[in-house]
mmCIF file of C-alpha atoms in Angstrom:
data_model
loop_
_atom_site.group_PDB
_atom_site.id
_atom_site.type_symbol
_atom_site.label_atom_id
_atom_site.label_comp_id
_atom_site.label_asym_id
_atom_site.label_seq_id
_atom_site.Cartn_x
_atom_site.Cartn_y
_atom_site.Cartn_z
ATOM 1 C CA LYS A 207 138.340 74.562 69.642
ATOM 2 C CA GLU A 208 141.158 73.411 71.836
ATOM 3 C CA GLY A 209 142.752 70.146 72.849
ATOM 4 C CA THR A 210 144.273 69.365 76.223
ATOM 5 C CA ALA A 211 147.356 67.227 76.746
ATOM 6 C CA ILE A 212 147.442 65.367 80.057
ATOM 7 C CA THR A 213 150.048 63.204 81.667
ATOM 8 C CA GLY A 214 150.461 61.251 84.884
ATOM 9 C CA PRO A 215 151.998 58.104 86.346
ATOM 10 C CA ALA A 216 148.829 56.476 87.672
ATOM 11 C CA VAL A 217 145.069 56.722 87.542
ATOM 12 C CA GLY A 218 143.957 59.823 89.403
ATOM 13 C CA ASP A 219 147.405 61.470 89.177
ATOM 14 C CA TRP A 220 146.875 63.053 85.750
ATOM 15 C CA LYS A 221 147.655 66.715 85.286
ATOM 16 C CA THR A 222 147.261 69.103 82.361
ATOM 17 C CA VAL A 223 150.586 69.786 80.656
ATOM 18 C CA ARG A 224 149.359 72.186 77.964
ATOM 19 C CA THR A 225 146.311 73.171 75.987
ATOM 20 C CA LEU A 226 146.482 73.450 72.206
ATOM 21 C CA THR A 227 144.373 76.277 70.810
ATOM 22 C CA GLY A 228 143.340 77.540 67.401
ATOM 23 C CA LEU A 229 141.790 74.295 66.174
ATOM 24 C CA PRO A 230 138.579 75.016 64.234
ATOM 25 C CA GLY A 231 135.404 73.144 65.152
ATOM 26 C CA LYS A 232 135.689 69.695 66.685
ATOM 27 C CA VAL A 233 138.964 67.829 67.036
ATOM 28 C CA GLN A 234 138.416 64.582 65.111
ATOM 29 C CA SER A 235 141.755 62.803 65.607
ATOM 30 C CA LEU A 236 145.074 63.049 67.431
ATOM 31 C CA ARG A 237 148.124 61.037 66.373
ATOM 32 C CA PHE A 238 151.721 61.015 67.596
ATOM 33 C CA SER A 239 154.622 60.680 65.194
ATOM 34 C CA ARG A 240 156.506 57.407 65.415
ATOM 35 C CA ASP A 241 159.230 59.059 67.548
ATOM 36 C CA SER A 242 156.606 60.849 69.722
ATOM 37 C CA LYS A 243 158.198 64.248 69.022
ATOM 38 C CA GLN A 244 155.239 65.580 67.059
ATOM 39 C CA LEU A 245 151.468 65.445 67.352
ATOM 40 C CA ILE A 246 149.076 65.924 64.455
ATOM 41 C CA ALA A 247 145.460 66.914 65.018
ATOM 42 C CA SER A 248 142.594 67.015 62.532
ATOM 43 C CA SER A 249 139.613 69.303 62.919
ATOM 44 C CA GLY A 250 137.122 71.429 61.043
ATOM 45 C CA VAL A 251 133.733 73.031 60.749
ATOM 46 C CA THR A 252 131.087 71.019 58.916
ATOM 47 C CA GLY A 253 130.363 72.420 55.468
ATOM 48 C CA LEU A 254 133.069 75.090 55.652
ATOM 49 C CA ALA A 255 136.623 73.796 55.890
ATOM 50 C CA GLY A 256 138.967 71.578 57.820
ATOM 51 C CA LYS A 257 142.648 71.375 58.511
ATOM 52 C CA ALA A 258 145.367 69.335 60.109
ATOM 53 C CA SER A 259 147.738 70.964 62.594
ATOM 54 C CA LEU A 260 151.213 69.637 63.395
ATOM 55 C CA TRP A 261 152.560 70.447 66.868
ATOM 56 C CA SER A 262 155.877 70.040 68.668
ATOM 57 C CA VAL A 263 155.291 67.832 71.704
ATOM 58 C CA GLU A 264 158.275 69.262 73.595
ATOM 59 C CA ASP A 265 157.195 72.920 73.626
ATOM 60 C CA GLY A 266 153.605 72.810 72.308
ATOM 61 C CA LYS A 267 154.372 75.148 69.401
ATOM 62 C CA LEU A 268 152.487 74.913 66.144
ATOM 63 C CA VAL A 269 154.885 73.612 63.482
ATOM 64 C CA ARG A 270 152.655 73.661 60.394
ATOM 65 C CA GLU A 271 149.072 73.650 59.199
ATOM 66 C CA PHE A 272 147.682 71.697 56.251
ATOM 67 C CA GLU A 273 144.654 73.408 54.712
ATOM 68 C CA GLY A 274 142.905 72.476 51.475
ATOM 69 C CA HIS A 275 139.813 70.464 52.344
ATOM 70 C CA ARG A 276 136.328 71.871 51.785
ATOM 71 C CA ASP A 277 134.852 70.227 54.891
ATOM 72 C CA THR A 278 135.792 68.678 58.235
ATOM 73 C CA VAL A 279 139.066 66.741 58.277
ATOM 74 C CA TYR A 280 138.343 63.439 60.020
ATOM 75 C CA ASP A 281 141.878 62.084 60.220
ATOM 76 C CA ALA A 282 145.489 63.118 59.651
ATOM 77 C CA GLU A 283 148.427 60.725 59.710
ATOM 78 C CA LEU A 284 152.194 61.148 59.471
ATOM 79 C CA SER A 285 154.023 58.600 57.333
ATOM 80 C CA PRO A 286 156.370 56.290 59.266
ATOM 81 C CA ASP A 287 159.428 58.277 58.079
ATOM 82 C CA GLY A 288 157.728 61.598 58.947
ATOM 83 C CA LYS A 289 158.094 62.971 55.399
ATOM 84 C CA LEU A 290 154.436 62.852 54.356
ATOM 85 C CA VAL A 291 151.090 63.727 55.886
ATOM 86 C CA ALA A 292 147.840 62.180 54.651
ATOM 87 C CA THR A 293 144.512 63.811 55.484
ATOM 88 C CA CYS A 294 140.935 62.741 54.745
ATOM 89 C CA SER A 295 137.673 64.577 54.870
ATOM 90 C CA TYR A 296 133.934 64.648 54.533
ATOM 91 C CA ASP A 297 134.635 66.264 51.120
ATOM 92 C CA ARG A 298 135.374 62.734 49.744
ATOM 93 C CA ARG A 299 139.054 63.488 49.154
ATOM 94 C CA ALA A 300 142.301 62.407 50.753
ATOM 95 C CA ILE A 301 145.282 64.708 50.314
ATOM 96 C CA VAL A 302 148.982 63.850 50.574
ATOM 97 C CA TRP A 303 151.238 66.670 51.801
ATOM 98 C CA ASN A 304 154.950 67.289 52.208
ATOM 99 C CA ALA A 305 155.306 67.299 56.017
ATOM 100 C CA GLN A 306 158.329 69.636 56.018
ATOM 101 C CA THR A 307 157.020 72.332 53.647
ATOM 102 C CA GLY A 308 153.237 71.932 53.872
ATOM 103 C CA GLU A 309 153.036 71.659 50.072
ATOM 104 C CA GLN A 310 150.072 69.705 48.716
ATOM 105 C CA LEU A 311 151.577 66.869 46.669
ATOM 106 C CA ARG A 312 148.533 64.972 45.377
ATOM 107 C CA VAL A 313 144.809 64.518 45.845
ATOM 108 C CA LEU A 314 143.409 60.991 46.106
ATOM 109 C CA GLU A 315 139.983 61.022 44.476
ATOM 110 C CA GLY A 316 137.599 58.180 43.751
ATOM 111 C CA HIS A 317 135.481 57.722 46.858
ATOM 112 C CA THR A 318 131.799 58.624 46.510
ATOM 113 C CA GLY A 319 131.259 59.206 50.230
ATOM 114 C CA ALA A 320 133.004 60.910 53.127
ATOM 115 C CA ILE A 321 136.444 59.501 53.999
ATOM 116 C CA TYR A 322 136.635 58.832 57.740
ATOM 117 C CA ASP A 323 140.064 57.268 58.231
ATOM 118 C CA VAL A 324 143.459 57.080 56.571
ATOM 119 C CA ALA A 325 146.479 54.893 57.337
ATOM 120 C CA PHE A 326 150.021 54.400 56.049
ATOM 121 C CA SER A 327 151.468 50.922 55.608
ATOM 122 C CA PRO A 328 154.414 50.256 57.960
ATOM 123 C CA ASP A 329 156.896 50.983 55.149
ATOM 124 C CA GLY A 330 154.986 54.134 54.114
ATOM 125 C CA ALA A 331 154.557 52.942 50.518
ATOM 126 C CA VAL A 332 150.770 52.468 50.587
ATOM 127 C CA ILE A 333 147.937 54.598 51.956
ATOM 128 C CA ALA A 334 144.581 53.067 52.895
ATOM 129 C CA THR A 335 141.342 55.054 53.134
ATOM 130 C CA ALA A 336 138.010 54.073 54.736
ATOM 131 C CA SER A 337 134.821 55.643 53.406
ATOM 132 C CA ALA A 338 131.072 56.034 53.807
ATOM 133 C CA ASP A 339 130.796 54.582 50.289
ATOM 134 C CA ASP A 340 131.194 51.090 51.825
ATOM 135 C CA THR A 341 134.776 50.675 50.549
ATOM 136 C CA CYS A 342 138.381 50.908 51.560
ATOM 137 C CA LYS A 343 140.836 51.916 48.875
ATOM 138 C CA LEU A 344 144.587 51.372 48.648
ATOM 139 C CA TRP A 345 146.791 54.013 47.027
ATOM 140 C CA LEU A 346 150.470 54.226 46.122
ATOM 141 C CA ALA A 347 151.822 56.995 48.368
ATOM 142 C CA ALA A 348 154.519 58.095 45.900
ATOM 143 C CA THR A 349 152.169 58.710 42.961
ATOM 144 C CA GLY A 350 148.566 58.599 44.194
ATOM 145 C CA GLU A 351 147.780 55.683 41.874
ATOM 146 C CA ARG A 352 144.832 53.640 43.150
ATOM 147 C CA LEU A 353 145.984 50.071 43.679
ATOM 148 C CA ASP A 354 142.765 48.385 44.796
ATOM 149 C CA THR A 355 139.228 48.911 46.050
ATOM 150 C CA LEU A 356 138.147 46.575 48.845
ATOM 151 C CA ILE A 357 134.367 46.124 48.803
ATOM 152 C CA GLN A 358 133.693 43.534 51.507
ATOM 153 C CA PRO A 359 131.773 45.702 54.013
ATOM 154 C CA LEU A 360 127.988 45.958 53.853
ATOM 155 C CA LYS A 361 127.867 49.531 55.184
ATOM 156 C CA GLU A 362 130.105 52.526 55.893
ATOM 157 C CA CYS A 363 133.779 51.997 56.754
ATOM 158 C CA TYR A 364 134.944 54.156 59.653
ATOM 159 C CA ALA A 365 138.377 52.744 60.457
ATOM 160 C CA VAL A 366 141.286 51.211 58.566
ATOM 161 C CA ALA A 367 144.684 49.911 59.676
ATOM 162 C CA PHE A 368 147.569 47.815 58.404
ATOM 163 C CA SER A 369 148.918 44.840 60.295
ATOM 164 C CA PRO A 370 152.416 45.447 61.725
ATOM 165 C CA ASP A 371 154.004 43.442 58.892
ATOM 166 C CA GLY A 372 151.985 45.369 56.273
ATOM 167 C CA ARG A 373 150.551 42.230 54.691
ATOM 168 C CA GLN A 374 146.968 42.685 55.852
ATOM 169 C CA VAL A 375 144.488 45.561 55.868
ATOM 170 C CA LEU A 376 141.860 45.689 58.592
ATOM 171 C CA SER A 377 138.697 47.771 58.458
ATOM 172 C CA GLY A 378 135.751 48.423 60.694
ATOM 173 C CA GLY A 379 132.443 50.160 60.275
ATOM 174 C CA ALA A 380 128.691 50.003 60.474
#
């Protein structure tokens, strides 16, 4: 229900800076924006709803919430330019949001299992999703068009990432 930010110069010298409250259920992911000025958290209550919460790192104030999933939100990511947010959930959907207004822009549908991870390519043009349906999918961020389905894994995919140059997609799972 709450997350704690800690900071310190060396092991053993960590101190609590602030505690973020109002997050439903378990916190599933925490991600800093590229410039480290914002933090996005995903959370939710199984079978009820989930949300992503965007926070100001400087003062700890809640900037915006992104609600629209029907189950726990497992991951939330800011695009490299900070204009979009992508969320994914146990409800088998990924949603793309306008980061400034909170408006839901598009829903990425096509997975047949929970979506555990989402990632933006370094240029922000492509979104990758990792799912319990044993696939990773690639989507065009601007339109939501599915570009490809990667079916190499033998079991669930729990993590997905792009290489720094954006030319490779990495996934991990069961």
